[in-house]
Every structure is written in C-alpha cells, then in structure tokens.
Amino acid sequence: MRFAPQRLNSLASVLSLLLLQGVEQVDGHYGFPVVVINGVVSEWWQYVRPVGPDDYGNYFQPLLDYTGEPQVCGIDGTKTGSITGTAKVEAGSTIGFIAFSAIVVTAPVWPTFNESTDGIRHEGPGQAYMSKAPADLESYTGDGEWFKIWSSGSSDGQHWDTYRKAELNFTIPKTTPPGKYLVRVEHFNISPIYGQTQQYINCAQVEVTGPGGGTPGPTIKFPGGYDPKDSSIWLPNALYQPQKPTELLKNYKGPGPEVWTG
Ligand SMILES: *[C@@H]1O[C@H](CO)[C@@H](O)[C@H](O)[C@H]1NC(C)=O
Ligand SMILES: *[C@@H]1O[C@H](CO)[C@@H](O)[C@H](O)[C@H]1NC(C)=O
C-alpha cells in the first residue's frame, strides 16, 4: 500500500522539518516505524504512528522522562493517529516491529533495512502492550487502560534476548476482544545509573478480529505506570553486564503488570 496523497504531504512536512534541523547520524538509537503483519512487511509509518524529533531536533532519540506525553507512543505519538493506517490482525497471530537505526531521515523515501546499522543496538528488555480505543482509534490518545501482551528479559541469565535482533515479535492473544487497539512496543537501553535507562517506544494501530471471549488485564496507564526507581528500570549493579550467567538476571521481570496471554 502507498500513503494517500494528503497523508504523504503531512508526513513529508513533519519530516522535512527534521531534515532542516540537521538530524545527526547516531548509531545505537533506534525506532520501530515498520510492522510485519500476516507475514507482510509494512511501509514506514503505514500502521505505526509517526513520531517527532526531540528538543534538539533529533529523531528516534531515547526517552529518559517517565512522566510526559512521549511515554504513550513516542514524541507526538498521541497526535499522529489521523495520518496512520489501521492494520487488520487476527487474534492469535504474530506481529513484528522492525527496529531501524536513527540514521538521517530521507522522507518521503525511507531506507530499507540494513543489517550493518539497523536492529536492536542496545542491551535491555523489550515489552509490548495493547489498549482498546473507546471510540475512534485515530483520535485515541492512549489515555485509557493498557494490558501487557509480551515481555522479554534474559533467558540465559547473562545476555538480553532482544539484543542485536532485527525485530521484536509477539502474539496478539487469541481471546483478545475484537476491536480497534493501539499496540505499544517498548525497548530499554537499561542502565544501573538512576535516570539513565533509555526508552524506545512506538505504537501501531490495529483492528483485531477473531472470536474474543477474553478479559484482558491487569492494566496500567501511560504515563504514570512506571516508576524510574523500580529495580526493573534502575537496574541493580549485579544484573548489569554480568561476566557469567546469574539467576538474578534470569529472573528479571520488566516493569508493569503480568503478561496477559488470553
Ligand atoms: C549499510 O550500511 C553500511 C554502513 O553504513 C554501508 O557501508 C552500506 O553501504 C549500507 N548498505 C546498503 C545496501 O545501503
Ligand atoms: C520474527 O518473525 C519473523 C517471521 O515473521 C522471523 O523471520 C524472525 O526471525 C523473527 N525474529 C525474532 C527475533 O524472533
């Protein structure tokens, strides 16, 4: 699919602004502008709400503030629903978010995946949430309840499972009630220094089909759901880059509620 002309125009104007501001190439930072649904790789920002630059004009910059609007869907992600499409996805199927590096944006021609620069470039956990739009999804600001559908830590007790992966994959739980949702993906560049754990957050718009029947929960809100003092965010030193596998890291649990598996 291609962007509708007016959607392309508004995207192009948001993004030419980024170019004017002289976005620097910063290896290591990343975002999730592309989703894989039913095995089909989307265009950039086709189903993921476009995000804006930070105060310095940089794009895909890490988020360090756990209280503001960017906590929901990235910078400006509460506002860009109307220029974003909604993907149909069958409950029980897998959805993937591909990580692209914070390289210079070349709107409206977006880069294709480059193995030497793209993918998850920082050590840390990944999680995913969903929130049902009470009415219209495009204008939904994500101020409702969010339930967790995926959480990835360290299965070997030494390395983070998502590190150097091209994408984050997870399943939309089988009994998710049909309807329109934001799907929020987050990845941390986790740090043992207070206030330094970086977040990378994006949201896709999906319409879930299927039989439903489940009651998603427990839920939290964004912003407000995370406390930067939580030891799953302000990582204890013993869990940071251990020299050998440790049960402490194996038992790491990301912030927020339990995963709802449907
Ligand atoms: C991928 O990135 C590397 C490093 O920046 C660059 O040398 C190479 O040309 C890129 N490959 C493609 C196909 O663009
Ligand atoms: C994600 O799923 C795709 C298939 O859609 C697969 O090729 C890829 O290896 C998976 N990635 C990870 C990190 O599991």
PDB file of N, CA, C and O in Angstrom, residues 63-67 71 123-127 129 148 151-153 160 184 186-201 220-241 248-249 251-257:
ATOM      1  N   LEU A  63      14.125   8.130  25.105  1.00  0.00           N
ATOM      2  CA  LEU A  63      13.310   8.868  26.061  1.00  0.00           C
ATOM      3  C   LEU A  63      13.820   8.556  27.469  1.00  0.00           C
ATOM      4  O   LEU A  63      14.019   7.392  27.814  1.00  0.00           O
ATOM      5  N   LEU A  64      14.003   9.602  28.257  1.00  0.00           N
ATOM      6  CA  LEU A  64      14.501   9.428  29.634  1.00  0.00           C
ATOM      7  C   LEU A  64      13.469   9.860  30.667  1.00  0.00           C
ATOM      8  O   LEU A  64      13.604   9.569  31.848  1.00  0.00           O
ATOM      9  N   ASP A  65      12.432  10.559  30.201  1.00  0.00           N
ATOM     10  CA  ASP A  65      11.415  11.096  31.101  1.00  0.00           C
ATOM     11  C   ASP A  65      10.243  10.106  31.148  1.00  0.00           C
ATOM     12  O   ASP A  65       9.708   9.717  30.107  1.00  0.00           O
ATOM     13  N   TYR A  66       9.878   9.704  32.363  1.00  0.00           N
ATOM     14  CA  TYR A  66       8.821   8.715  32.503  1.00  0.00           C
ATOM     15  C   TYR A  66       7.459   9.336  32.790  1.00  0.00           C
ATOM     16  O   TYR A  66       6.519   8.633  33.147  1.00  0.00           O
ATOM     17  N   THR A  67       7.357  10.649  32.640  1.00  0.00           N
ATOM     18  CA  THR A  67       6.116  11.314  33.037  1.00  0.00           C
ATOM     19  C   THR A  67       5.362  11.980  31.891  1.00  0.00           C
ATOM     20  O   THR A  67       4.215  12.350  32.064  1.00  0.00           O
ATOM     21  N   GLN A  71       5.722   9.077  26.715  1.00  0.00           N
ATOM     22  CA  GLN A  71       5.574   7.772  27.357  1.00  0.00           C
ATOM     23  C   GLN A  71       4.510   6.911  26.684  1.00  0.00           C
ATOM     24  O   GLN A  71       4.529   5.694  26.797  1.00  0.00           O
ATOM     25  N   GLU A 123      21.573  -3.088  24.846  1.00  0.00           N
ATOM     26  CA  GLU A 123      21.250  -4.188  25.756  1.00  0.00           C
ATOM     27  C   GLU A 123      20.059  -3.800  26.620  1.00  0.00           C
ATOM     28  O   GLU A 123      20.071  -2.724  27.242  1.00  0.00           O
ATOM     29  N   GLY A 124      19.072  -4.679  26.669  1.00  0.00           N
ATOM     30  CA  GLY A 124      17.952  -4.401  27.559  1.00  0.00           C
ATOM     31  C   GLY A 124      16.729  -5.219  27.200  1.00  0.00           C
ATOM     32  O   GLY A 124      16.711  -5.932  26.198  1.00  0.00           O
ATOM     33  N   PRO A 125      15.701  -5.123  28.033  1.00  0.00           N
ATOM     34  CA  PRO A 125      14.473  -5.883  27.833  1.00  0.00           C
ATOM     35  C   PRO A 125      13.522  -5.211  26.845  1.00  0.00           C
ATOM     36  O   PRO A 125      13.645  -4.015  26.565  1.00  0.00           O
ATOM     37  N   GLY A 126      12.560  -5.992  26.354  1.00  0.00           N
ATOM     38  CA  GLY A 126      11.511  -5.452  25.489  1.00  0.00           C
ATOM     39  C   GLY A 126      10.153  -5.892  26.009  1.00  0.00           C
ATOM     40  O   GLY A 126      10.025  -6.975  26.587  1.00  0.00           O
ATOM     41  N   GLN A 127       9.159  -5.034  25.809  1.00  0.00           N
ATOM     42  CA  GLN A 127       7.802  -5.395  26.230  1.00  0.00           C
ATOM     43  C   GLN A 127       6.796  -4.841  25.224  1.00  0.00           C
ATOM     44  O   GLN A 127       7.115  -3.945  24.445  1.00  0.00           O
ATOM     45  N   TYR A 129       2.391  -3.822  24.824  1.00  0.00           N
ATOM     46  CA  TYR A 129       1.099  -3.576  25.474  1.00  0.00           C
ATOM     47  C   TYR A 129       0.027  -3.322  24.417  1.00  0.00           C
ATOM     48  O   TYR A 129       0.336  -2.963  23.276  1.00  0.00           O
ATOM     49  N   LYS A 148      -0.545  -5.841  29.223  1.00  0.00           N
ATOM     50  CA  LYS A 148       0.731  -6.299  28.660  1.00  0.00           C
ATOM     51  C   LYS A 148       0.540  -7.620  27.938  1.00  0.00           C
ATOM     52  O   LYS A 148      -0.110  -8.530  28.466  1.00  0.00           O
ATOM     53  N   SER A 151       6.709  -9.833  27.194  1.00  0.00           N
ATOM     54  CA  SER A 151       7.803  -9.303  27.990  1.00  0.00           C
ATOM     55  C   SER A 151       9.017 -10.180  27.752  1.00  0.00           C
ATOM     56  O   SER A 151       8.930 -11.399  27.838  1.00  0.00           O
ATOM     57  N   SER A 152      10.132  -9.569  27.418  1.00  0.00           N
ATOM     58  CA  SER A 152      11.341 -10.326  27.105  1.00  0.00           C
ATOM     59  C   SER A 152      12.486  -9.856  27.976  1.00  0.00           C
ATOM     60  O   SER A 152      12.795  -8.665  28.023  1.00  0.00           O
ATOM     61  N   GLY A 153      13.118 -10.775  28.680  1.00  0.00           N
ATOM     62  CA  GLY A 153      14.262 -10.453  29.530  1.00  0.00           C
ATOM     63  C   GLY A 153      15.502 -11.183  29.065  1.00  0.00           C
ATOM     64  O   GLY A 153      15.939 -11.011  27.924  1.00  0.00           O
ATOM     65  N   TRP A 160      20.732 -10.145  27.120  1.00  0.00           N
ATOM     66  CA  TRP A 160      19.324  -9.830  26.880  1.00  0.00           C
ATOM     67  C   TRP A 160      18.899 -10.490  25.571  1.00  0.00           C
ATOM     68  O   TRP A 160      19.604 -10.389  24.560  1.00  0.00           O
ATOM     69  N   ARG A 184       1.518  -1.034  21.654  1.00  0.00           N
ATOM     70  CA  ARG A 184       2.661  -0.215  22.063  1.00  0.00           C
ATOM     71  C   ARG A 184       3.854  -1.114  22.325  1.00  0.00           C
ATOM     72  O   ARG A 184       3.800  -2.005  23.175  1.00  0.00           O
ATOM     73  N   GLU A 186       7.926  -1.328  23.449  1.00  0.00           N
ATOM     74  CA  GLU A 186       8.964  -0.547  24.130  1.00  0.00           C
ATOM     75  C   GLU A 186      10.219  -1.396  24.232  1.00  0.00           C
ATOM     76  O   GLU A 186      10.149  -2.628  24.367  1.00  0.00           O
ATOM     77  N   HIS A 187      11.366  -0.727  24.125  1.00  0.00           N
ATOM     78  CA  HIS A 187      12.635  -1.396  24.382  1.00  0.00           C
ATOM     79  C   HIS A 187      13.475  -0.472  25.225  1.00  0.00           C
ATOM     80  O   HIS A 187      13.430   0.750  25.054  1.00  0.00           O
ATOM     81  N   PHE A 188      14.219  -1.048  26.186  1.00  0.00           N
ATOM     82  CA  PHE A 188      15.065  -0.247  27.074  1.00  0.00           C
ATOM     83  C   PHE A 188      16.534  -0.448  26.740  1.00  0.00           C
ATOM     84  O   PHE A 188      16.968  -1.581  26.523  1.00  0.00           O
ATOM     85  N   ASN A 189      17.278   0.628  26.757  1.00  0.00           N
ATOM     86  CA  ASN A 189      18.732   0.550  26.897  1.00  0.00           C
ATOM     87  C   ASN A 189      18.942   0.678  28.399  1.00  0.00           C
ATOM     88  O   ASN A 189      18.931   1.774  28.952  1.00  0.00           O
ATOM     89  N   ILE A 190      19.064  -0.454  29.060  1.00  0.00           N
ATOM     90  CA  ILE A 190      18.951  -0.461  30.519  1.00  0.00           C
ATOM     91  C   ILE A 190      20.263  -0.066  31.193  1.00  0.00           C
ATOM     92  O   ILE A 190      21.334  -0.398  30.697  1.00  0.00           O
ATOM     93  N   SER A 191      20.125   0.658  32.312  1.00  0.00           N
ATOM     94  CA  SER A 191      21.310   1.224  32.972  1.00  0.00           C
ATOM     95  C   SER A 191      21.230   1.044  34.485  1.00  0.00           C
ATOM     96  O   SER A 191      20.146   1.083  35.072  1.00  0.00           O
ATOM     97  N   PRO A 192      22.387   0.859  35.124  1.00  0.00           N
ATOM     98  CA  PRO A 192      22.428   0.810  36.582  1.00  0.00           C
ATOM     99  C   PRO A 192      22.534   2.202  37.205  1.00  0.00           C
ATOM    100  O   PRO A 192      22.663   2.330  38.420  1.00  0.00           O
ATOM    101  N   ILE A 193      22.503   3.233  36.353  1.00  0.00           N
ATOM    102  CA  ILE A 193      22.596   4.607  36.862  1.00  0.00           C
ATOM    103  C   ILE A 193      21.191   5.205  36.891  1.00  0.00           C
ATOM    104  O   ILE A 193      20.471   5.151  35.882  1.00  0.00           O
ATOM    105  N   TYR A 194      20.822   5.783  38.032  1.00  0.00           N
ATOM    106  CA  TYR A 194      19.472   6.324  38.163  1.00  0.00           C
ATOM    107  C   TYR A 194      19.177   7.361  37.073  1.00  0.00           C
ATOM    108  O   TYR A 194      19.975   8.259  36.815  1.00  0.00           O
ATOM    109  N   GLY A 195      18.022   7.189  36.433  1.00  0.00           N
ATOM    110  CA  GLY A 195      17.582   8.161  35.430  1.00  0.00           C
ATOM    111  C   GLY A 195      18.189   7.972  34.048  1.00  0.00           C
ATOM    112  O   GLY A 195      17.888   8.736  33.142  1.00  0.00           O
ATOM    113  N   GLN A 196      19.038   6.958  33.887  1.00  0.00           N
ATOM    114  CA  GLN A 196      19.727   6.808  32.599  1.00  0.00           C
ATOM    115  C   GLN A 196      19.182   5.677  31.724  1.00  0.00           C
ATOM    116  O   GLN A 196      19.677   5.469  30.624  1.00  0.00           O
ATOM    117  N   THR A 197      18.204   4.947  32.197  1.00  0.00           N
ATOM    118  CA  THR A 197      17.633   3.902  31.334  1.00  0.00           C
ATOM    119  C   THR A 197      16.825   4.560  30.221  1.00  0.00           C
ATOM    120  O   THR A 197      15.874   5.293  30.480  1.00  0.00           O
ATOM    121  N   GLN A 198      17.271   4.308  28.993  1.00  0.00           N
ATOM    122  CA  GLN A 198      16.644   4.939  27.833  1.00  0.00           C
ATOM    123  C   GLN A 198      15.493   4.073  27.339  1.00  0.00           C
ATOM    124  O   GLN A 198      15.601   2.854  27.311  1.00  0.00           O
ATOM    125  N   GLN A 199      14.434   4.742  26.902  1.00  0.00           N
ATOM    126  CA  GLN A 199      13.298   4.009  26.357  1.00  0.00           C
ATOM    127  C   GLN A 199      13.127   4.331  24.873  1.00  0.00           C
ATOM    128  O   GLN A 199      13.304   5.480  24.473  1.00  0.00           O
ATOM    129  N   TYR A 200      12.754   3.311  24.124  1.00  0.00           N
ATOM    130  CA  TYR A 200      12.383   3.477  22.713  1.00  0.00           C
ATOM    131  C   TYR A 200      10.959   2.946  22.585  1.00  0.00           C
ATOM    132  O   TYR A 200      10.720   1.770  22.879  1.00  0.00           O
ATOM    133  N   ILE A 201      10.042   3.818  22.186  1.00  0.00           N
ATOM    134  CA  ILE A 201       8.616   3.468  22.225  1.00  0.00           C
ATOM    135  C   ILE A 201       7.939   3.845  20.904  1.00  0.00           C
ATOM    136  O   ILE A 201       8.158   4.951  20.385  1.00  0.00           O
ATOM    137  N   ILE A 220      -2.389  -0.969  33.271  1.00  0.00           N
ATOM    138  CA  ILE A 220      -1.774   0.253  33.816  1.00  0.00           C
ATOM    139  C   ILE A 220      -2.047   1.391  32.850  1.00  0.00           C
ATOM    140  O   ILE A 220      -2.624   1.177  31.776  1.00  0.00           O
ATOM    141  N   LYS A 221      -1.594   2.575  33.234  1.00  0.00           N
ATOM    142  CA  LYS A 221      -1.742   3.762  32.376  1.00  0.00           C
ATOM    143  C   LYS A 221      -0.362   4.265  31.978  1.00  0.00           C
ATOM    144  O   LYS A 221       0.610   4.062  32.693  1.00  0.00           O
ATOM    145  N   PHE A 222      -0.312   4.955  30.855  1.00  0.00           N
ATOM    146  CA  PHE A 222       0.891   5.682  30.431  1.00  0.00           C
ATOM    147  C   PHE A 222       0.502   7.114  30.136  1.00  0.00           C
ATOM    148  O   PHE A 222      -0.475   7.330  29.417  1.00  0.00           O
ATOM    149  N   PRO A 223       1.239   8.107  30.644  1.00  0.00           N
ATOM    150  CA  PRO A 223       2.341   7.955  31.596  1.00  0.00           C
ATOM    151  C   PRO A 223       1.796   7.628  32.988  1.00  0.00           C
ATOM    152  O   PRO A 223       0.595   7.685  33.208  1.00  0.00           O
ATOM    153  N   GLY A 224       2.713   7.324  33.900  1.00  0.00           N
ATOM    154  CA  GLY A 224       2.336   7.092  35.286  1.00  0.00           C
ATOM    155  C   GLY A 224       2.507   5.657  35.713  1.00  0.00           C
ATOM    156  O   GLY A 224       2.648   5.361  36.887  1.00  0.00           O
ATOM    157  N   GLY A 225       2.473   4.729  34.752  1.00  0.00           N
ATOM    158  CA  GLY A 225       2.546   3.315  35.092  1.00  0.00           C
ATOM    159  C   GLY A 225       3.915   2.865  35.549  1.00  0.00           C
ATOM    160  O   GLY A 225       4.020   1.840  36.222  1.00  0.00           O
ATOM    161  N   TYR A 226       4.945   3.594  35.175  1.00  0.00           N
ATOM    162  CA  TYR A 226       6.311   3.190  35.520  1.00  0.00           C
ATOM    163  C   TYR A 226       6.935   4.169  36.503  1.00  0.00           C
ATOM    164  O   TYR A 226       6.772   5.384  36.382  1.00  0.00           O
ATOM    165  N   ASP A 227       7.695   3.588  37.450  1.00  0.00           N
ATOM    166  CA  ASP A 227       8.455   4.380  38.399  1.00  0.00           C
ATOM    167  C   ASP A 227       9.941   4.202  38.060  1.00  0.00           C
ATOM    168  O   ASP A 227      10.448   3.078  38.103  1.00  0.00           O
ATOM    169  N   PRO A 228      10.631   5.290  37.716  1.00  0.00           N
ATOM    170  CA  PRO A 228      12.039   5.143  37.337  1.00  0.00           C
ATOM    171  C   PRO A 228      12.921   4.592  38.451  1.00  0.00           C
ATOM    172  O   PRO A 228      14.051   4.192  38.205  1.00  0.00           O
ATOM    173  N   LYS A 229      12.397   4.534  39.677  1.00  0.00           N
ATOM    174  CA  LYS A 229      13.159   3.949  40.794  1.00  0.00           C
ATOM    175  C   LYS A 229      12.981   2.436  40.882  1.00  0.00           C
ATOM    176  O   LYS A 229      13.685   1.763  41.631  1.00  0.00           O
ATOM    177  N   ASP A 230      12.011   1.912  40.117  1.00  0.00           N
ATOM    178  CA  ASP A 230      11.774   0.476  40.078  1.00  0.00           C
ATOM    179  C   ASP A 230      13.078  -0.233  39.671  1.00  0.00           C
ATOM    180  O   ASP A 230      13.743   0.195  38.733  1.00  0.00           O
ATOM    181  N   SER A 231      13.401  -1.324  40.347  1.00  0.00           N
ATOM    182  CA  SER A 231      14.672  -2.012  40.055  1.00  0.00           C
ATOM    183  C   SER A 231      14.670  -2.687  38.684  1.00  0.00           C
ATOM    184  O   SER A 231      15.703  -3.140  38.209  1.00  0.00           O
ATOM    185  N   SER A 232      13.516  -2.759  38.039  1.00  0.00           N
ATOM    186  CA  SER A 232      13.486  -3.282  36.669  1.00  0.00           C
ATOM    187  C   SER A 232      13.819  -2.181  35.667  1.00  0.00           C
ATOM    188  O   SER A 232      13.995  -2.448  34.476  1.00  0.00           O
ATOM    189  N   ILE A 233      13.932  -0.944  36.154  1.00  0.00           N
ATOM    190  CA  ILE A 233      14.304   0.193  35.295  1.00  0.00           C
ATOM    191  C   ILE A 233      15.662   0.746  35.742  1.00  0.00           C
ATOM    192  O   ILE A 233      16.552   0.955  34.923  1.00  0.00           O
ATOM    193  N   TRP A 234      15.794   0.977  37.038  1.00  0.00           N
ATOM    194  CA  TRP A 234      17.082   1.378  37.625  1.00  0.00           C
ATOM    195  C   TRP A 234      17.751   0.081  38.051  1.00  0.00           C
ATOM    196  O   TRP A 234      17.580  -0.406  39.164  1.00  0.00           O
ATOM    197  N   LEU A 235      18.473  -0.523  37.147  1.00  0.00           N
ATOM    198  CA  LEU A 235      18.942  -1.897  37.308  1.00  0.00           C
ATOM    199  C   LEU A 235      20.002  -2.017  38.404  1.00  0.00           C
ATOM    200  O   LEU A 235      20.958  -1.244  38.426  1.00  0.00           O
ATOM    201  N   PRO A 236      19.860  -3.009  39.314  1.00  0.00           N
ATOM    202  CA  PRO A 236      20.934  -3.238  40.295  1.00  0.00           C
ATOM    203  C   PRO A 236      22.242  -3.569  39.573  1.00  0.00           C
ATOM    204  O   PRO A 236      22.230  -4.242  38.534  1.00  0.00           O
ATOM    205  N   ASN A 237      23.363  -3.115  40.124  1.00  0.00           N
ATOM    206  CA  ASN A 237      24.672  -3.347  39.506  1.00  0.00           C
ATOM    207  C   ASN A 237      24.927  -4.811  39.172  1.00  0.00           C
ATOM    208  O   ASN A 237      25.503  -5.125  38.140  1.00  0.00           O
ATOM    209  N   ALA A 238      24.480  -5.703  40.058  1.00  0.00           N
ATOM    210  CA  ALA A 238      24.761  -7.131  39.875  1.00  0.00           C
ATOM    211  C   ALA A 238      24.137  -7.695  38.598  1.00  0.00           C
ATOM    212  O   ALA A 238      24.560  -8.729  38.098  1.00  0.00           O
ATOM    213  N   LEU A 239      23.120  -7.020  38.082  1.00  0.00           N
ATOM    214  CA  LEU A 239      22.454  -7.525  36.881  1.00  0.00           C
ATOM    215  C   LEU A 239      22.977  -6.865  35.607  1.00  0.00           C
ATOM    216  O   LEU A 239      22.562  -7.200  34.506  1.00  0.00           O
ATOM    217  N   TYR A 240      23.886  -5.922  35.780  1.00  0.00           N
ATOM    218  CA  TYR A 240      24.356  -5.175  34.612  1.00  0.00           C
ATOM    219  C   TYR A 240      25.597  -5.843  34.021  1.00  0.00           C
ATOM    220  O   TYR A 240      26.640  -5.912  34.650  1.00  0.00           O
ATOM    221  N   GLN A 241      25.456  -6.338  32.811  1.00  0.00           N
ATOM    222  CA  GLN A 241      26.545  -6.989  32.084  1.00  0.00           C
ATOM    223  C   GLN A 241      27.343  -7.975  32.946  1.00  0.00           C
ATOM    224  O   GLN A 241      28.553  -7.827  33.132  1.00  0.00           O
ATOM    225  N   LEU A 248      19.874 -14.087  39.065  1.00  0.00           N
ATOM    226  CA  LEU A 248      19.266 -12.765  39.272  1.00  0.00           C
ATOM    227  C   LEU A 248      18.771 -12.186  37.953  1.00  0.00           C
ATOM    228  O   LEU A 248      17.667 -11.649  37.866  1.00  0.00           O
ATOM    229  N   LEU A 249      19.606 -12.284  36.927  1.00  0.00           N
ATOM    230  CA  LEU A 249      19.209 -11.720  35.638  1.00  0.00           C
ATOM    231  C   LEU A 249      18.177 -12.628  34.945  1.00  0.00           C
ATOM    232  O   LEU A 249      17.244 -12.143  34.310  1.00  0.00           O
ATOM    233  N   ASN A 251      15.920 -14.166  36.346  1.00  0.00           N
ATOM    234  CA  ASN A 251      14.627 -13.901  36.984  1.00  0.00           C
ATOM    235  C   ASN A 251      14.143 -12.470  36.787  1.00  0.00           C
ATOM    236  O   ASN A 251      13.128 -12.065  37.366  1.00  0.00           O
ATOM    237  N   TYR A 252      14.870 -11.698  35.993  1.00  0.00           N
ATOM    238  CA  TYR A 252      14.463 -10.304  35.741  1.00  0.00           C
ATOM    239  C   TYR A 252      13.025 -10.268  35.227  1.00  0.00           C
ATOM    240  O   TYR A 252      12.650 -11.038  34.340  1.00  0.00           O
ATOM    241  N   LYS A 253      12.234  -9.354  35.772  1.00  0.00           N
ATOM    242  CA  LYS A 253      10.871  -9.117  35.261  1.00  0.00           C
ATOM    243  C   LYS A 253      10.729  -7.650  34.920  1.00  0.00           C
ATOM    244  O   LYS A 253      11.052  -6.791  35.748  1.00  0.00           O
ATOM    245  N   GLY A 254      10.257  -7.350  33.733  1.00  0.00           N
ATOM    246  CA  GLY A 254      10.104  -5.965  33.304  1.00  0.00           C
ATOM    247  C   GLY A 254       9.089  -5.223  34.165  1.00  0.00           C
ATOM    248  O   GLY A 254       8.286  -5.853  34.864  1.00  0.00           O
ATOM    249  N   PRO A 255       9.110  -3.879  34.126  1.00  0.00           N
ATOM    250  CA  PRO A 255       8.146  -3.090  34.894  1.00  0.00           C
ATOM    251  C   PRO A 255       6.723  -3.298  34.355  1.00  0.00           C
ATOM    252  O   PRO A 255       6.548  -3.733  33.223  1.00  0.00           O
ATOM    253  N   GLY A 256       5.752  -2.956  35.198  1.00  0.00           N
ATOM    254  CA  GLY A 256       4.360  -3.066  34.759  1.00  0.00           C
ATOM    255  C   GLY A 256       3.739  -4.373  35.203  1.00  0.00           C
ATOM    256  O   GLY A 256       4.349  -5.164  35.924  1.00  0.00           O
ATOM    257  N   PRO A 257       2.488  -4.618  34.751  1.00  0.00           N
ATOM    258  CA  PRO A 257       1.730  -5.782  35.223  1.00  0.00           C
ATOM    259  C   PRO A 257       2.203  -7.087  34.595  1.00  0.00           C
ATOM    260  O   PRO A 257       3.080  -7.093  33.730  1.00  0.00           O
TER     261      PRO A 257
END
